[in-house]
Amino acid sequence: MKEVYTFQCGCKFPILEEREPLPLLDFDIRKVRKDCPAVWEMLGKGFTKGVFQLESRLGKTWCQKLKPDNLEHLTALGALLRPGCLQCKDENGISTTEHYCLRKNGEEDVDVFHPSIEEILRPTYGVMCYQEQAMKIAEIVAGFNLQDADVLRKSIGKKLPEEMAKVKIMFLEGVEKTKIITKKEGETLFSQIEKSQRYSFNKSHAYCYAIDGYWSAYCKAHFPVEFFTEYLSSAKEKQKPREEIKYLVAELKAMDLEIFGPQLLDWEDDFWTDGYKIHYGLGNIKNVGKTQINKIFSMRETCKAAGLPIDKMTWFQFLVLITDKVASNSMQNIISTGALSHFGISRTKMLAEYNIWKDLKPQEQEFIRANCAPLNDLVPALERCAPIKSCGGGCSRQTRTQALISAANSLKNSPTSMDDKPNWIVSIEKNLLGTPITFTKIDSCDVSDSNITCKDFLAGKGGGGLFFAVEVEVVKPIKTKKGDAMAFLTVTDSSSASMEMVVFPDVWTACSSLLTDGNTLLVEAYRDKKKNGCIVKNVYQL
Ligand SMILES: [Zn+2]
């Protein structure tokens, strides 16, 4: 037996028990290395769902921009994602947060303002991120003692104008005394402190958050299947469980993990994993609650005891023997979500047969159960049951005979195809499972003109001349400073990854009628190298 398991990233853990796909490992999250490249790679791709402090859209977007690769970056990000730094913009409209990202990635020169405070600002590329930095700077350039510096921190934090005015005078007087920087530089520096510190964090606080974020990201990067299964299970406790499931599923697919819909034969109540793939539980289907699950479970046991286990049944046997044990809306949803796919019959056909079966009179159902087992198909069974009782059938009135014959005919000569259409499956799964699992809306579109997927774009592929075949998830119209209308789109595609696109005013004016939630589009776009965003040039209906 091997004693140590080594991940691709080089992380090693003692093995407690050999098993597939991952052995049971012995580890204490507080003792894992703090520099695992797999964690930084995952965060840089924006896979932040479930990562403490970074799971919002804001966290995702800025992780993609920053591409943190050490704990210092993660700590700074926690502070930089506060409203103060995001809103504090320079004369070119670049926020403090953005400056930090640009400098970290070598796209802008680092400016430490003055050599005397270089040591304080160098670790954050010249950007003032933390309260501790402001206090330390005041100590050096204005000779503040710890007490003065604390007054500075408090008065800025609490935004007390009178206190502020006093501290400013104190600061400038100090600057004149120490003569390390000029009075003018002192004024500039003070206004910078004032702006950046308005909502700022202290570093120790930000570091604690970063560690929690790192640990959750570490679990996700090394045990992604288990991580997502756990998060999907706890989605029901969130404010918007279906939204949560949608985002989790989109991200796990974008991370090349697989998720499967519920199955009657191989199931648990809740999301579960076999260690390779993630599966819905039967209880994750809309309207299939604990009561119905208990009924399914007890009928499984009954069938097994009676010598006809559910996995050996045909669809016809299941239909006539089992389906009426479960509430009809639950059964319809179990069929529609593909949980009975092991019968090898389309969901549409099973649903049509089930709807006919459940509307039969109890004595008709009884007749079919007693007399039609060898027929093993609903159509001949209905025909066998259709005559009235005196003629050897199971119906009590002529009108019922007519009803059964026409039901049998509707199945034999259905006006519409009994094949499952991808679009129907998409809408059913969206409604009953929270998100489409089997197909995406794009799968039923002609995508031959597209040349890139969202997933590939997020992985850094493609520059100009890009064509995406996407479904619009969210349109967020905004106004520019000049008052022109533009928008941010959130789109998804056949890769199931979800990404943001920017629609500037000229394109918005021309195309806004096509940019609606749920529409499927061919989007012509290019990568904005500097901000690493996707800019829309034109859109066409798919
Ligand atoms: Zn690792």
Coordinates of C-alpha atoms and ligand atoms in Angstrom, one line a residue:
M1 CA 0.0 0.0 0.0
K2 CA 1.2 3.5 -0.9
E3 CA 1.6 5.7 2.1
V4 CA 1.4 9.1 0.6
Y5 CA -1.0 10.5 -2.1
T6 CA 0.4 13.2 -4.3
F7 CA -1.8 15.6 -6.2
Q8 CA -0.8 17.0 -9.6
C9 CA 0.0 20.3 -7.9
G10 CA 2.5 18.5 -5.7
C11 CA 0.4 18.6 -2.5
K12 CA 1.0 15.4 -0.5
F13 CA -1.1 13.7 2.2
P14 CA -0.8 10.5 4.2
I15 CA -3.2 7.8 3.1
L16 CA -5.6 6.5 5.7
E17 CA -7.4 4.0 3.4
E18 CA -7.0 2.9 -0.3
R19 CA -10.1 3.6 -2.3
E20 CA -11.1 4.9 -5.7
P21 CA -10.9 7.6 -7.1
L22 CA -9.2 9.3 -4.2
P23 CA -7.9 7.4 -1.2
L24 CA -9.1 8.6 2.2
L25 CA -6.5 11.2 3.2
D26 CA -5.4 12.4 6.5
F27 CA -5.2 16.2 6.6
D28 CA -5.8 19.2 8.7
I29 CA -6.9 22.1 6.6
R30 CA -5.1 24.5 9.0
K31 CA -1.8 22.8 8.1
V32 CA -2.0 22.7 4.3
R33 CA 0.6 24.6 2.3
K34 CA -0.4 28.2 1.6
D35 CA 1.1 28.4 -1.9
C36 CA -0.6 25.6 -3.9
P37 CA -0.5 26.5 -7.6
A38 CA -3.8 24.7 -8.2
V39 CA -5.6 27.1 -6.0
W40 CA -4.2 30.2 -7.8
E41 CA -5.0 28.7 -11.2
M42 CA -8.6 28.0 -10.2
L43 CA -9.2 31.4 -8.7
G44 CA -7.6 33.2 -11.7
K45 CA -10.1 31.5 -14.0
G46 CA -12.9 33.0 -11.8
F47 CA -14.0 29.7 -10.4
T48 CA -14.9 31.3 -7.1
K49 CA -18.4 29.8 -6.3
G50 CA -18.3 28.7 -2.7
V51 CA -15.0 30.4 -2.0
F52 CA -15.3 32.5 1.1
Q53 CA -15.6 36.2 0.4
L54 CA -15.1 35.8 -3.3
E55 CA -18.2 33.9 -4.5
S56 CA -20.2 36.9 -5.7
R57 CA -20.0 38.1 -9.3
L58 CA -17.8 40.9 -8.0
G59 CA -15.4 38.4 -6.5
K60 CA -15.4 36.2 -9.6
T61 CA -14.7 39.1 -12.0
W62 CA -11.9 40.7 -9.9
C63 CA -10.3 37.3 -9.3
Q64 CA -10.2 36.9 -13.1
K65 CA -8.7 40.3 -13.4
L66 CA -6.2 40.1 -10.6
K67 CA -5.1 36.4 -11.0
P68 CA -3.9 36.3 -7.4
D69 CA -0.9 34.0 -6.9
N70 CA -0.1 34.4 -3.2
L71 CA -1.8 35.1 0.1
E72 CA -0.7 38.8 -0.1
H73 CA -2.8 39.2 -3.2
L74 CA -5.7 37.5 -1.7
T75 CA -5.5 39.6 1.4
A76 CA -5.3 42.8 -0.6
L77 CA -8.3 41.6 -2.7
G78 CA -10.4 41.3 0.4
A79 CA -9.7 45.0 1.1
L80 CA -9.9 46.1 -2.5
L81 CA -13.4 44.7 -3.0
R82 CA -14.8 47.2 -0.5
P83 CA -16.9 50.0 -1.9
G84 CA -14.2 52.6 -1.0
C85 CA -11.5 51.2 -3.3
L86 CA -13.9 50.2 -6.0
Q87 CA -15.4 53.7 -6.2
C88 CA -12.3 55.7 -5.5
K89 CA -11.2 56.7 -9.1
D90 CA -8.4 58.8 -10.4
E91 CA -8.6 61.5 -13.0
N92 CA -8.6 58.8 -15.7
G93 CA -11.5 57.0 -14.1
I94 CA -9.3 54.1 -12.9
S95 CA -10.3 52.8 -9.5
T96 CA -7.9 51.9 -6.7
T97 CA -8.9 48.2 -7.2
E98 CA -8.1 48.4 -10.9
H99 CA -4.7 50.1 -10.3
Y100 CA -3.8 47.3 -8.0
C101 CA -4.7 44.6 -10.6
L102 CA -2.9 46.4 -13.5
R103 CA 0.2 46.9 -11.4
K104 CA 0.2 43.3 -10.1
N105 CA 0.1 42.0 -13.7
G106 CA 2.8 44.4 -14.9
E107 CA 0.4 46.5 -17.0
E108 CA 1.0 49.7 -15.2
D109 CA 4.1 51.1 -13.4
V110 CA 4.2 50.9 -9.7
D111 CA 4.2 54.4 -8.1
V112 CA 5.2 54.4 -4.4
F113 CA 4.7 58.2 -4.1
H114 CA 7.9 58.9 -2.2
P115 CA 11.0 56.9 -1.3
S116 CA 10.4 57.5 2.4
I117 CA 7.2 55.3 2.3
E118 CA 8.3 52.9 -0.3
E119 CA 8.7 50.1 2.2
I120 CA 5.1 50.5 3.3
L121 CA 3.5 50.7 -0.1
R122 CA 5.8 48.4 -2.1
P123 CA 4.0 45.1 -1.0
T124 CA 0.7 46.5 -2.4
Y125 CA 2.3 47.9 -5.5
G126 CA 2.0 51.5 -4.2
V127 CA -1.8 51.1 -3.6
M128 CA -3.0 52.0 -0.2
C129 CA -5.1 49.0 0.8
Y130 CA -5.1 48.9 4.6
Q131 CA -5.6 51.1 7.6
E132 CA -2.2 50.0 9.0
Q133 CA -0.5 51.5 5.9
A134 CA -2.2 54.9 6.4
M135 CA -1.2 54.9 10.1
K136 CA 2.4 54.0 9.4
I137 CA 2.7 56.6 6.7
A138 CA 1.4 59.3 9.1
E139 CA 4.0 58.1 11.6
I140 CA 6.8 58.5 9.1
V141 CA 5.9 61.7 7.1
A142 CA 4.0 63.6 9.8
G143 CA 5.7 62.2 12.9
F144 CA 2.4 60.9 14.4
N145 CA 2.7 58.7 17.5
L146 CA 0.5 55.7 17.8
Q147 CA -2.2 57.6 19.6
D148 CA -2.3 60.3 16.9
A149 CA -2.4 57.7 14.2
D150 CA -5.3 56.0 15.9
V151 CA -7.2 59.3 16.0
L152 CA -6.5 59.6 12.2
R153 CA -7.9 56.1 11.7
K154 CA -11.0 56.7 13.7
S155 CA -11.9 60.1 12.3
I156 CA -11.6 58.8 8.7
G157 CA -13.5 55.6 9.4
K158 CA -16.3 57.5 11.1
K159 CA -16.3 60.3 8.6
L160 CA -16.4 63.1 11.2
P161 CA -15.8 66.3 9.3
E162 CA -14.7 68.4 12.3
E163 CA -12.3 65.7 13.6
M164 CA -11.0 65.3 10.0
A165 CA -10.3 69.0 9.7
K166 CA -8.3 68.9 13.0
V167 CA -6.4 65.8 11.9
K168 CA -5.6 67.3 8.6
I169 CA -4.0 70.4 10.3
M170 CA -2.1 68.1 12.6
F171 CA -0.9 66.0 9.6
L172 CA 0.3 69.0 7.6
E173 CA 2.0 70.6 10.6
G174 CA 3.8 67.3 11.1
V175 CA 4.8 67.2 7.5
E176 CA 6.3 70.7 7.8
K177 CA 8.2 69.7 10.9
T178 CA 9.7 66.4 9.6
K179 CA 10.4 67.9 6.2
I180 CA 10.5 64.5 4.6
I181 CA 8.0 65.5 2.0
T182 CA 6.8 69.0 0.8
K183 CA 3.6 70.6 2.1
K184 CA 2.1 70.1 -1.4
E185 CA 3.0 66.4 -1.4
G186 CA 1.6 66.2 2.1
E187 CA -1.7 67.6 0.9
T188 CA -1.9 65.1 -1.9
L189 CA -0.9 62.3 0.3
F190 CA -3.5 63.2 2.9
S191 CA -6.3 63.4 0.4
Q192 CA -5.2 59.9 -0.9
I193 CA -5.3 58.6 2.7
E194 CA -8.7 60.2 3.2
K195 CA -10.2 58.7 0.0
S196 CA -8.8 55.2 0.2
Q197 CA -9.3 54.8 3.9
R198 CA -12.9 55.8 3.9
Y199 CA -14.2 52.2 3.9
S200 CA -10.9 50.4 4.3
F201 CA -10.1 47.3 6.2
N202 CA -7.4 46.6 8.6
K203 CA -4.8 44.2 7.3
S204 CA -5.2 41.7 10.1
H205 CA -8.9 41.4 9.4
A206 CA -8.4 41.1 5.7
Y207 CA -5.7 38.4 6.2
C208 CA -8.1 36.3 8.3
Y209 CA -10.7 36.5 5.5
A210 CA -8.1 35.6 3.0
I211 CA -7.0 32.5 4.9
D212 CA -10.6 31.3 5.1
G213 CA -11.0 32.0 1.4
Y214 CA -7.8 30.2 0.7
W215 CA -8.9 27.1 2.7
S216 CA -12.2 26.9 1.0
A217 CA -10.5 27.3 -2.4
Y218 CA -8.0 24.7 -1.4
C219 CA -10.8 22.1 -0.7
K220 CA -12.5 23.0 -3.9
A221 CA -9.3 22.7 -6.1
H222 CA -8.3 19.3 -4.6
F223 CA -11.7 17.7 -4.0
P224 CA -13.9 19.4 -6.5
V225 CA -16.5 16.7 -6.8
E226 CA -17.1 16.4 -3.1
F227 CA -17.0 20.2 -2.8
F228 CA -19.7 20.8 -5.4
T229 CA -21.9 17.9 -4.0
E230 CA -21.8 19.5 -0.6
Y231 CA -22.6 23.0 -1.9
L232 CA -25.4 21.7 -4.1
S233 CA -26.9 20.0 -1.0
S234 CA -26.8 23.2 1.0
A235 CA -28.3 25.2 -1.8
K236 CA -31.8 24.7 -0.3
E237 CA -30.7 26.8 2.7
K238 CA -29.8 29.8 0.5
Q239 CA -32.2 32.6 -0.2
K240 CA -32.6 31.7 -3.8
P241 CA -31.9 27.9 -4.0
R242 CA -32.6 27.6 -7.7
E243 CA -30.3 30.4 -8.6
E244 CA -27.6 28.8 -6.4
I245 CA -28.0 25.5 -8.1
K246 CA -27.9 27.2 -11.5
Y247 CA -24.6 28.9 -10.8
L248 CA -23.0 25.8 -9.2
V249 CA -23.9 23.6 -12.1
A250 CA -22.7 26.1 -14.6
E251 CA -19.4 26.4 -12.8
L252 CA -18.8 22.7 -12.2
K253 CA -19.5 22.1 -15.9
A254 CA -17.0 24.8 -16.8
M255 CA -14.5 23.0 -14.6
D256 CA -15.0 19.9 -16.7
L257 CA -16.9 18.0 -14.0
E258 CA -20.0 16.0 -14.8
I259 CA -23.5 16.2 -13.3
F260 CA -26.3 13.8 -14.0
G261 CA -30.0 14.1 -13.4
P262 CA -31.9 12.0 -10.9
Q263 CA -32.3 8.2 -11.4
L264 CA -34.8 5.9 -9.8
L265 CA -32.5 3.0 -9.8
D266 CA -29.4 4.6 -8.4
W267 CA -30.5 7.3 -6.0
E268 CA -30.3 9.1 -2.8
D269 CA -32.6 11.8 -1.5
D270 CA -30.1 14.5 -2.0
F271 CA -27.2 15.4 -4.3
W272 CA -24.6 12.6 -4.1
T273 CA -21.3 11.5 -5.7
D274 CA -19.7 8.3 -6.6
G275 CA -16.4 10.1 -6.4
Y276 CA -16.2 10.8 -10.1
K277 CA -19.5 12.4 -11.0
I278 CA -22.2 14.3 -9.3
H279 CA -25.8 13.2 -9.3
Y280 CA -29.1 14.8 -8.4
G281 CA -31.1 13.0 -5.7
L282 CA -34.8 12.2 -6.3
G283 CA -35.6 14.7 -3.6
N284 CA -34.0 17.5 -5.7
I285 CA -36.8 17.2 -8.2
K286 CA -39.5 19.9 -7.7
N287 CA -42.5 18.6 -5.8
V288 CA -40.8 15.3 -4.8
G289 CA -40.7 15.7 -1.0
K290 CA -39.8 13.4 1.8
T291 CA -43.2 11.8 1.9
Q292 CA -43.1 10.8 -1.7
I293 CA -39.5 9.5 -1.4
N294 CA -40.5 7.4 1.6
K295 CA -43.3 5.9 -0.6
I296 CA -40.9 5.1 -3.4
F297 CA -38.6 3.6 -0.9
S298 CA -41.2 1.4 0.7
M299 CA -42.6 0.2 -2.7
R300 CA -39.1 -0.7 -3.8
E301 CA -38.8 -2.9 -0.7
T302 CA -42.3 -4.4 -1.3
C303 CA -41.5 -5.2 -4.9
K304 CA -38.2 -6.8 -3.9
A305 CA -39.9 -8.9 -1.3
A306 CA -42.6 -10.0 -3.8
G307 CA -39.8 -11.3 -6.2
L308 CA -40.1 -8.5 -8.8
P309 CA -37.5 -5.9 -8.0
I310 CA -38.0 -2.5 -9.6
D311 CA -34.8 -2.9 -11.7
K312 CA -36.1 -6.0 -13.3
M313 CA -39.5 -4.5 -14.2
T314 CA -40.6 -3.3 -17.7
W315 CA -42.0 0.1 -18.1
F316 CA -45.5 -1.4 -18.4
Q317 CA -45.1 -3.3 -15.2
F318 CA -43.8 -0.2 -13.4
L319 CA -46.7 1.9 -14.9
V320 CA -49.5 -0.4 -13.8
L321 CA -48.1 -1.7 -10.5
I322 CA -46.2 1.2 -9.1
T323 CA -47.0 4.7 -10.4
D324 CA -50.3 5.2 -8.5
K325 CA -48.4 4.7 -5.2
V326 CA -46.9 8.2 -5.6
A327 CA -48.7 11.6 -5.9
S328 CA -49.3 12.3 -9.6
N329 CA -47.5 15.6 -9.8
S330 CA -44.4 13.9 -8.2
M331 CA -44.6 11.0 -10.7
Q332 CA -45.0 13.3 -13.6
N333 CA -41.9 15.2 -12.5
I334 CA -40.0 12.0 -11.9
I335 CA -40.8 10.9 -15.5
S336 CA -40.1 14.3 -17.0
T337 CA -36.7 14.8 -15.5
G338 CA -35.5 11.5 -17.0
A339 CA -35.3 9.6 -13.7
L340 CA -36.8 6.5 -15.5
S341 CA -34.4 6.6 -18.4
H342 CA -33.3 3.0 -17.7
F343 CA -36.5 1.8 -19.4
G344 CA -35.1 3.1 -22.7
I345 CA -38.3 4.8 -23.6
S346 CA -38.6 8.6 -24.3
R347 CA -39.8 10.8 -21.5
T348 CA -42.6 12.1 -23.7
K349 CA -44.0 8.7 -24.4
M350 CA -43.8 7.6 -20.7
L351 CA -45.5 10.8 -19.7
A352 CA -48.3 10.4 -22.3
E353 CA -48.9 6.8 -21.1
Y354 CA -48.8 7.8 -17.5
N355 CA -51.3 10.6 -18.0
I356 CA -53.7 8.2 -19.7
W357 CA -53.1 5.5 -17.0
K358 CA -53.8 7.8 -14.0
D359 CA -57.1 9.0 -15.5
L360 CA -58.5 5.5 -15.8
K361 CA -61.2 4.4 -13.4
P362 CA -60.0 2.3 -10.5
Q363 CA -61.9 -0.8 -11.8
E364 CA -60.3 -0.3 -15.3
Q365 CA -56.8 -0.2 -13.7
E366 CA -57.7 -3.3 -11.7
F367 CA -58.9 -5.1 -14.8
I368 CA -55.6 -4.3 -16.7
R369 CA -53.5 -5.4 -13.7
A370 CA -55.4 -8.7 -13.5
N371 CA -55.7 -9.5 -17.2
C372 CA -53.1 -7.7 -19.2
A373 CA -49.7 -8.5 -17.7
P374 CA -48.7 -10.7 -20.7
L375 CA -49.5 -7.9 -23.2
N376 CA -46.7 -5.8 -21.6
D377 CA -47.8 -2.6 -23.4
L378 CA -50.4 0.0 -22.6
V379 CA -52.0 0.2 -26.1
P380 CA -53.2 -3.5 -26.4
A381 CA -54.0 -3.4 -22.7
L382 CA -56.4 -0.4 -23.2
E383 CA -57.9 -2.2 -26.2
R384 CA -58.4 -5.3 -24.2
C385 CA -60.0 -3.4 -21.4
A386 CA -62.2 -1.2 -23.6
P387 CA -65.3 -3.4 -24.1
I388 CA -68.0 -3.2 -21.4
K389 CA -68.0 -5.8 -18.7
S390 CA -70.8 -7.9 -20.3
C391 CA -68.7 -8.2 -23.4
G392 CA -65.6 -9.4 -21.5
G393 CA -63.9 -6.0 -21.0
G394 CA -63.3 -3.8 -18.0
C395 CA -65.4 -0.8 -18.7
S396 CA -68.8 -0.1 -17.1
R397 CA -70.2 2.3 -19.7
Q398 CA -70.1 2.8 -23.4
T399 CA -68.7 6.2 -23.0
R400 CA -65.7 4.7 -21.2
T401 CA -65.2 2.3 -24.1
Q402 CA -65.0 5.2 -26.4
A403 CA -62.6 7.0 -24.1
L404 CA -60.2 4.0 -23.9
I405 CA -60.3 3.4 -27.6
S406 CA -59.5 7.0 -28.4
A407 CA -56.7 7.0 -25.7
A408 CA -55.2 3.9 -27.4
N409 CA -55.4 5.6 -30.8
S410 CA -53.8 8.7 -29.5
L411 CA -50.8 6.7 -28.5
K412 CA -50.7 4.7 -31.7
N413 CA -51.1 7.7 -34.0
S414 CA -49.8 10.5 -32.0
P415 CA -50.2 13.8 -33.9
T416 CA -46.8 14.9 -32.5
S417 CA -43.6 13.0 -32.3
M418 CA -43.0 11.0 -29.1
D419 CA -39.3 11.7 -29.3
D420 CA -37.9 14.0 -26.6
K421 CA -37.1 17.4 -28.1
P422 CA -34.0 19.1 -26.7
N423 CA -35.9 22.4 -26.2
W424 CA -38.6 20.6 -24.2
I425 CA -36.0 18.9 -22.0
V426 CA -34.2 22.2 -21.5
S427 CA -37.4 23.9 -20.3
I428 CA -38.5 20.9 -18.2
E429 CA -35.1 20.6 -16.5
K430 CA -34.9 24.3 -15.9
N431 CA -38.2 24.2 -14.2
L432 CA -37.9 21.0 -12.2
L433 CA -34.1 20.7 -11.5
G434 CA -33.3 24.4 -11.4
T435 CA -31.1 24.3 -14.5
P436 CA -30.8 22.3 -17.7
I437 CA -28.6 19.2 -17.2
T438 CA -29.0 17.1 -20.4
F439 CA -29.0 19.8 -23.1
T440 CA -28.5 23.6 -23.3
K441 CA -30.8 25.9 -25.2
I442 CA -28.0 26.3 -27.7
D443 CA -27.9 22.6 -28.5
S444 CA -31.0 23.0 -30.7
C445 CA -29.6 26.0 -32.6
D446 CA -27.4 26.1 -35.7
V447 CA -24.0 27.1 -34.2
S448 CA -21.9 26.5 -37.4
D449 CA -21.0 30.2 -37.6
S450 CA -19.6 30.3 -34.0
N451 CA -15.8 29.8 -33.5
I452 CA -15.4 30.0 -29.7
T453 CA -17.2 28.9 -26.6
C454 CA -17.5 30.9 -23.3
K455 CA -15.4 28.3 -21.6
D456 CA -12.5 28.7 -24.1
F457 CA -12.7 32.4 -23.8
L458 CA -12.5 32.2 -20.1
A459 CA -9.5 29.9 -20.4
G460 CA -7.8 32.8 -22.3
K461 CA -8.3 31.6 -25.9
G462 CA -9.3 33.9 -28.7
G463 CA -8.5 37.6 -29.3
G464 CA -10.4 39.3 -32.2
G465 CA -13.0 38.1 -34.7
L466 CA -14.8 36.0 -32.2
F467 CA -18.3 34.5 -32.8
F468 CA -20.2 33.1 -29.8
A469 CA -23.4 31.1 -30.0
V470 CA -25.0 32.1 -26.7
E471 CA -28.2 32.3 -24.7
V472 CA -28.7 35.6 -22.9
E473 CA -29.1 35.0 -19.2
V474 CA -29.2 38.5 -17.8
V475 CA -29.2 41.9 -19.4
K476 CA -28.2 44.7 -17.1
P477 CA -28.7 48.1 -18.8
I478 CA -26.7 51.1 -17.3
K479 CA -26.1 54.7 -18.2
T480 CA -22.6 56.0 -19.0
K481 CA -21.3 59.2 -17.3
K482 CA -22.5 61.1 -20.3
G483 CA -26.0 59.6 -19.9
D484 CA -25.8 57.2 -22.9
A485 CA -27.4 53.7 -22.5
M486 CA -25.2 50.7 -22.6
A487 CA -25.4 47.2 -21.0
F488 CA -23.7 44.3 -19.4
L489 CA -24.8 40.8 -20.6
T490 CA -24.4 37.6 -18.8
V491 CA -24.4 34.8 -21.4
T492 CA -24.0 31.0 -21.4
D493 CA -23.5 28.5 -24.2
S494 CA -23.1 24.9 -25.1
S495 CA -20.0 24.7 -22.8
S496 CA -22.3 25.7 -19.9
A497 CA -19.8 28.3 -18.8
S498 CA -21.2 31.6 -18.0
M499 CA -19.5 34.9 -18.8
E500 CA -20.0 38.7 -19.0
M501 CA -20.0 40.7 -22.2
V502 CA -20.0 44.5 -22.5
V503 CA -22.3 46.3 -24.9
F504 CA -21.2 49.9 -25.5
P505 CA -23.7 52.6 -26.4
D506 CA -23.4 52.5 -30.2
V507 CA -23.9 48.7 -30.3
W508 CA -26.7 48.9 -27.7
T509 CA -28.6 51.4 -29.8
A510 CA -28.4 49.2 -32.8
C511 CA -29.1 45.8 -31.1
S512 CA -31.0 46.3 -27.9
S513 CA -34.2 44.7 -29.3
L514 CA -32.4 41.4 -29.6
L515 CA -30.7 41.6 -26.2
T516 CA -33.4 40.1 -24.1
D517 CA -33.3 37.4 -21.4
G518 CA -33.5 33.9 -22.8
N519 CA -32.8 34.9 -26.4
T520 CA -30.3 32.8 -28.4
L521 CA -27.8 34.9 -30.4
L522 CA -24.7 34.8 -32.5
V523 CA -22.5 37.4 -30.9
E524 CA -19.6 39.0 -32.7
A525 CA -17.1 40.2 -30.2
Y526 CA -13.4 40.7 -29.3
R527 CA -11.2 40.5 -26.2
D528 CA -10.4 43.8 -24.6
K529 CA -6.7 43.0 -23.9
K530 CA -6.3 45.6 -21.1
K531 CA -9.3 44.8 -19.0
N532 CA -9.6 41.2 -20.2
G533 CA -13.3 41.7 -20.9
C534 CA -15.4 40.7 -23.9
I535 CA -16.7 43.5 -26.0
V536 CA -19.7 43.0 -28.3
K537 CA -19.4 44.3 -31.8
N538 CA -22.6 43.0 -33.3
V539 CA -25.4 40.5 -32.6
Y540 CA -27.5 38.3 -34.9
Q541 CA -30.6 36.1 -34.0
L542 CA -29.7 32.4 -34.0
Ligands
ZN1 ZN -2.3 21.4 -4.1

